[in-house]
CSV table of C-alpha atoms in Angstrom, one decimal:
chain,number,residue,atom,x,y,z
A,1207,MET,CA,-28.0,-12.8,-63.1
A,1208,SER,CA,-30.4,-14.2,-65.7
A,1209,GLU,CA,-32.1,-11.9,-68.2
A,1210,PRO,CA,-35.8,-11.0,-67.4
A,1211,VAL,CA,-38.6,-13.0,-68.9
A,1212,LEU,CA,-40.5,-9.8,-69.0
A,1213,ARG,CA,-39.3,-6.2,-69.2
A,1214,ALA,CA,-41.7,-3.3,-69.4
A,1215,SER,CA,-40.5,0.3,-69.4
A,1216,GLY,CA,-42.3,3.6,-69.4
A,1217,LEU,CA,-45.7,2.2,-70.1
A,1218,HIS,CA,-48.5,4.7,-70.9
A,1219,LYS,CA,-52.0,3.7,-71.7
A,1220,SER,CA,-55.2,5.9,-71.8
A,1221,PHE,CA,-58.8,5.5,-72.9
A,1222,LYS,CA,-61.2,8.1,-74.3
A,1223,GLN,CA,-64.4,8.4,-72.3
A,1224,GLY,CA,-66.7,10.9,-73.9
A,1225,SER,CA,-64.7,14.1,-74.3
A,1226,GLU,CA,-62.3,13.1,-71.5
A,1227,ARG,CA,-59.1,11.0,-71.8
A,1228,ILE,CA,-58.5,8.7,-68.8
A,1229,GLU,CA,-54.9,7.8,-68.1
A,1230,VAL,CA,-54.7,4.3,-66.8
A,1231,LEU,CA,-50.9,3.6,-66.9
A,1232,ARG,CA,-48.6,6.5,-66.3
A,1233,GLY,CA,-45.0,5.5,-67.0
A,1234,LEU,CA,-45.2,2.1,-65.4
A,1235,SER,CA,-42.1,-0.1,-65.4
A,1236,LEU,CA,-41.7,-3.8,-64.4
A,1237,GLU,CA,-39.2,-6.6,-64.7
A,1238,VAL,CA,-39.9,-10.3,-64.0
A,1239,ARG,CA,-37.1,-12.9,-63.9
A,1240,PRO,CA,-37.3,-16.6,-64.8
A,1241,GLY,CA,-39.3,-18.5,-62.2
A,1242,GLU,CA,-40.1,-15.4,-60.2
A,1243,ARG,CA,-43.6,-15.1,-58.6
A,1244,CYS,CA,-45.0,-11.6,-58.4
A,1245,ALA,CA,-48.4,-10.4,-57.1
A,1246,ILE,CA,-49.9,-7.1,-58.2
A,1247,VAL,CA,-52.7,-5.8,-55.9
A,1248,GLY,CA,-55.1,-3.0,-56.9
A,1249,ARG,CA,-58.6,-2.0,-56.3
A,1250,SER,CA,-61.3,-2.4,-59.0
A,1251,GLY,CA,-60.7,0.0,-61.8
A,1252,SER,CA,-57.1,0.6,-61.0
A,1253,GLY,CA,-56.0,-0.8,-64.4
A,1254,LYS,CA,-54.9,-4.3,-63.4
A,1255,SER,CA,-56.5,-6.0,-66.4
A,1256,THR,CA,-55.2,-3.3,-68.8
A,1257,LEU,CA,-51.7,-3.9,-67.5
A,1258,LEU,CA,-51.8,-7.6,-68.2
A,1259,HIS,CA,-53.3,-7.0,-71.6
A,1260,VAL,CA,-50.5,-4.7,-72.6
A,1261,LEU,CA,-47.8,-7.0,-71.1
A,1262,ALA,CA,-49.2,-9.8,-73.3
A,1263,GLY,CA,-49.4,-7.7,-76.4
A,1264,LEU,CA,-53.2,-7.9,-76.5
A,1265,ASP,CA,-53.6,-4.1,-76.3
A,1266,ASP,CA,-51.5,-1.4,-77.9
A,1267,LEU,CA,-49.6,1.2,-75.8
A,1268,ASP,CA,-49.6,5.0,-76.1
A,1269,ALA,CA,-45.9,4.9,-75.2
A,1270,GLY,CA,-43.3,2.6,-73.7
A,1271,GLN,CA,-42.0,-0.9,-74.6
A,1272,VAL,CA,-42.6,-4.4,-73.5
A,1273,HIS,CA,-39.9,-7.1,-74.1
A,1274,LEU,CA,-40.9,-10.7,-73.8
A,1275,CYS,CA,-38.0,-13.2,-73.6
A,1276,GLY,CA,-35.9,-10.6,-75.4
A,1277,THR,CA,-38.3,-9.7,-78.1
A,1278,ALA,CA,-40.1,-6.3,-78.3
A,1279,ILE,CA,-43.7,-7.6,-78.4
A,1280,SER,CA,-45.0,-4.0,-78.2
A,1281,ALA,CA,-43.4,-3.3,-81.6
A,1282,ALA,CA,-44.4,-6.6,-83.3
A,1283,SER,CA,-47.1,-7.2,-85.8
A,1284,VAL,CA,-50.4,-8.8,-84.7
A,1285,GLY,CA,-49.4,-12.1,-86.1
A,1286,GLU,CA,-46.0,-12.1,-84.5
A,1287,ARG,CA,-47.6,-11.1,-81.1
A,1288,ALA,CA,-49.9,-14.1,-81.4
A,1289,ARG,CA,-47.0,-16.4,-82.1
A,1290,LEU,CA,-45.0,-15.0,-79.2
A,1291,ARG,CA,-47.9,-15.5,-76.8
A,1292,ASN,CA,-48.5,-19.1,-78.0
A,1293,ARG,CA,-44.9,-19.9,-77.4
A,1294,HIS,CA,-44.0,-17.9,-74.3
A,1295,VAL,CA,-47.2,-16.9,-72.4
A,1296,GLY,CA,-50.0,-18.7,-70.5
A,1297,PHE,CA,-53.0,-16.7,-69.5
A,1298,VAL,CA,-55.6,-17.4,-66.8
A,1299,TYR,CA,-58.7,-15.2,-66.7
A,1300,GLN,CA,-61.2,-14.5,-63.9
A,1301,LEU,CA,-63.8,-16.3,-66.1
A,1302,HIS,CA,-62.3,-19.6,-67.3
A,1303,HIS,CA,-63.2,-19.1,-71.0
A,1304,LEU,CA,-63.5,-22.8,-71.7
A,1305,LEU,CA,-65.3,-23.8,-74.8
A,1306,PRO,CA,-68.5,-25.5,-73.6
A,1307,GLU,CA,-68.8,-28.0,-76.5
A,1308,PHE,CA,-65.4,-29.5,-75.8
A,1309,SER,CA,-64.1,-31.8,-73.1
A,1310,ALA,CA,-61.6,-30.7,-70.5
A,1311,LEU,CA,-58.9,-32.6,-72.5
A,1312,GLU,CA,-59.9,-31.0,-75.7
A,1313,ASN,CA,-59.8,-27.5,-74.2
A,1314,VAL,CA,-56.4,-28.1,-72.8
A,1315,LEU,CA,-54.8,-29.4,-75.9
A,1316,MET,CA,-55.9,-26.5,-78.2
A,1317,PRO,CA,-52.9,-24.3,-77.6
A,1318,LEU,CA,-50.6,-27.2,-78.7
A,1319,ARG,CA,-52.7,-27.9,-81.8
A,1320,LEU,CA,-52.4,-24.2,-82.7
A,1321,ARG,CA,-48.7,-24.6,-82.4
A,1322,GLY,CA,-48.7,-27.5,-84.8
A,1323,VAL,CA,-48.2,-30.3,-82.4
A,1324,SER,CA,-49.8,-33.6,-83.6
A,1325,ARG,CA,-53.1,-34.7,-82.1
A,1326,ARG,CA,-51.6,-37.7,-80.4
A,1327,GLU,CA,-48.8,-35.8,-78.8
A,1328,ALA,CA,-51.1,-32.9,-77.8
A,1329,GLU,CA,-53.5,-35.4,-76.1
A,1330,ALA,CA,-50.6,-37.0,-74.2
A,1331,GLN,CA,-49.3,-33.6,-73.0
A,1332,ALA,CA,-52.8,-32.3,-72.1
A,1333,ALA,CA,-53.6,-35.5,-70.1
A,1334,ALA,CA,-50.4,-35.1,-68.2
A,1335,MET,CA,-51.2,-31.5,-67.3
A,1336,LEU,CA,-54.7,-32.3,-66.2
A,1337,ASP,CA,-53.2,-35.0,-64.0
A,1338,ALA,CA,-50.9,-32.4,-62.6
A,1339,VAL,CA,-53.8,-30.2,-61.6
A,1340,GLY,CA,-55.7,-33.1,-60.0
A,1341,LEU,CA,-58.2,-33.8,-62.7
A,1342,LYS,CA,-57.1,-37.1,-64.0
A,1343,GLY,CA,-60.6,-38.6,-63.6
A,1344,ARG,CA,-62.4,-35.6,-65.2
A,1345,MET,CA,-60.7,-35.3,-68.6
A,1346,ALA,CA,-63.7,-36.4,-70.6
A,1347,HIS,CA,-66.1,-34.0,-68.9
A,1348,ARG,CA,-67.4,-30.9,-70.5
A,1349,PRO,CA,-67.2,-27.6,-68.5
A,1350,SER,CA,-70.9,-27.8,-67.6
A,1351,ALA,CA,-70.2,-31.1,-65.7
A,1352,LEU,CA,-67.4,-29.5,-63.7
A,1353,SER,CA,-67.5,-27.4,-60.6
A,1354,GLY,CA,-66.3,-23.8,-60.6
A,1355,GLY,CA,-63.0,-24.8,-59.0
A,1356,GLU,CA,-62.5,-27.6,-61.5
A,1357,ARG,CA,-63.2,-25.3,-64.4
A,1358,GLN,CA,-60.5,-23.0,-63.2
A,1359,ARG,CA,-58.1,-25.9,-62.8
A,1360,VAL,CA,-58.7,-26.8,-66.4
A,1361,ALA,CA,-57.9,-23.2,-67.3
A,1362,VAL,CA,-54.7,-23.3,-65.4
A,1363,ALA,CA,-53.8,-26.6,-67.2
A,1364,ARG,CA,-54.5,-25.0,-70.6
A,1365,ALA,CA,-52.3,-22.0,-69.7
A,1366,LEU,CA,-49.4,-24.2,-68.7
A,1367,VAL,CA,-49.6,-27.1,-71.2
A,1368,GLY,CA,-47.3,-25.5,-73.7
A,1369,HIS,CA,-44.7,-24.9,-70.9
A,1370,PRO,CA,-44.6,-21.1,-71.3
A,1371,ASP,CA,-41.9,-18.9,-69.8
A,1372,LEU,CA,-44.5,-16.6,-68.2
A,1373,LEU,CA,-48.0,-17.2,-66.7
A,1374,LEU,CA,-50.3,-14.2,-66.4
A,1375,ALA,CA,-53.3,-14.5,-64.2
A,1376,ASP,CA,-56.1,-11.9,-64.1
A,1377,GLU,CA,-58.1,-12.2,-60.9
A,1378,PRO,CA,-58.0,-16.0,-61.3
A,1379,THR,CA,-60.1,-16.7,-58.2
A,1380,GLY,CA,-62.5,-13.8,-58.4
A,1381,ASN,CA,-65.5,-16.1,-59.1
A,1382,LEU,CA,-64.6,-18.8,-56.5
A,1383,ASP,CA,-65.4,-19.3,-52.9
A,1384,ARG,CA,-62.6,-18.8,-50.4
A,1385,GLU,CA,-61.6,-22.4,-50.1
A,1386,ASN,CA,-61.5,-23.0,-53.9
A,1387,ALA,CA,-59.7,-19.7,-54.3
A,1388,ARG,CA,-57.0,-20.8,-51.9
A,1389,GLN,CA,-56.6,-24.1,-53.7
A,1390,VAL,CA,-56.2,-22.5,-57.1
A,1391,PHE,CA,-53.7,-19.9,-55.8
A,1392,ASP,CA,-51.7,-22.7,-54.1
A,1393,LEU,CA,-51.9,-24.7,-57.4
A,1394,MET,CA,-50.5,-21.9,-59.5
A,1395,ARG,CA,-47.7,-21.2,-57.1
A,1396,ARG,CA,-46.7,-24.9,-56.8
A,1397,LEU,CA,-46.8,-25.5,-60.6
A,1398,SER,CA,-44.9,-22.3,-61.4
A,1399,GLU,CA,-42.2,-23.5,-59.1
A,1400,GLU,CA,-42.3,-27.1,-60.4
A,1401,PHE,CA,-42.1,-26.0,-64.1
A,1402,GLY,CA,-39.9,-23.0,-63.6
A,1403,VAL,CA,-42.5,-20.6,-65.0
A,1404,ALA,CA,-42.5,-16.9,-64.0
A,1405,LEU,CA,-45.9,-16.0,-62.5
A,1406,VAL,CA,-47.6,-12.6,-62.4
A,1407,VAL,CA,-51.0,-12.5,-60.7
A,1408,VAL,CA,-53.2,-9.4,-60.4
A,1409,THR,CA,-55.8,-9.4,-57.7
A,1410,HIS,CA,-57.8,-7.1,-55.4
A,1411,ASP,CA,-57.2,-9.5,-52.5
A,1412,GLU,CA,-54.0,-9.1,-50.5
A,1413,GLU,CA,-54.3,-12.7,-49.5
A,1414,GLY,CA,-53.1,-13.4,-53.0
A,1415,THR,CA,-49.6,-12.2,-52.1
A,1416,THR,CA,-49.1,-15.1,-49.7
A,1417,GLY,CA,-46.1,-17.3,-50.8
A,1418,MET,CA,-45.1,-14.9,-53.6
A,1419,ASP,CA,-41.6,-13.7,-54.1
A,1420,ARG,CA,-42.7,-10.1,-54.6
A,1421,ALA,CA,-45.8,-8.0,-53.9
A,1422,LEU,CA,-46.6,-4.7,-55.6
A,1423,ARG,CA,-49.5,-2.3,-55.6
A,1424,LEU,CA,-50.9,-0.7,-58.7
A,1425,TYR,CA,-51.9,2.8,-57.7
A,1426,GLY,CA,-52.2,6.0,-59.8
A,1427,GLY,CA,-51.0,4.2,-62.9
A,1428,VAL,CA,-47.6,3.1,-61.4
A,1429,LEU,CA,-46.3,0.2,-59.3
A,1430,GLU,CA,-45.1,0.6,-55.8
A,1431,THR,CA,-43.8,-2.0,-53.3
A,1432,LEU,CA,-46.6,-3.4,-51.1
A,1433,ALA,CA,-45.7,-2.7,-47.4
């Protein structure tokens, strides 16, 4: 059996709120294998975004370890975490976080340029990925000229352009109508299978578990299998 792309064990994370300390993650553990598609369902405030942030090394842990492709990202320096994310992780947020002054193509190629890929090669790879998400004719458009669904497709293309091992999606359809939400979910599932990328989606909507290999619920700071 292949080694996990992601291995998280004994994760604890809390935040101070006034004089009180709120525990968000309480000994949570998770393994995700190459190409596996996993949905994590939880209500608002259950800690879904916090979980993704610690898995990607964006937030520090109180205790526990996260290994990404065999490297302990939770123990790495800030610079090393950034390098590991750029090489191994794609991230899709609820808000697309596209830079408004740049075209769709320019937004998508940025992770490659940060990796040191030449402009010409980055443009070619970004164009191919935009074609893969159905936006071949919209590459020169800035985000303001794109619909909400199109912007999120650009965000998916940007997350996948570097061919990461793991795609993390934080409520990726939360700002979309039902039809666009379905299309974006279908797109992420299809491309994760096509490119062999492990996919972890956190969502409040149990419809987001459709077509996934595994569905879990985040409740009380731990994960349980969704019935």
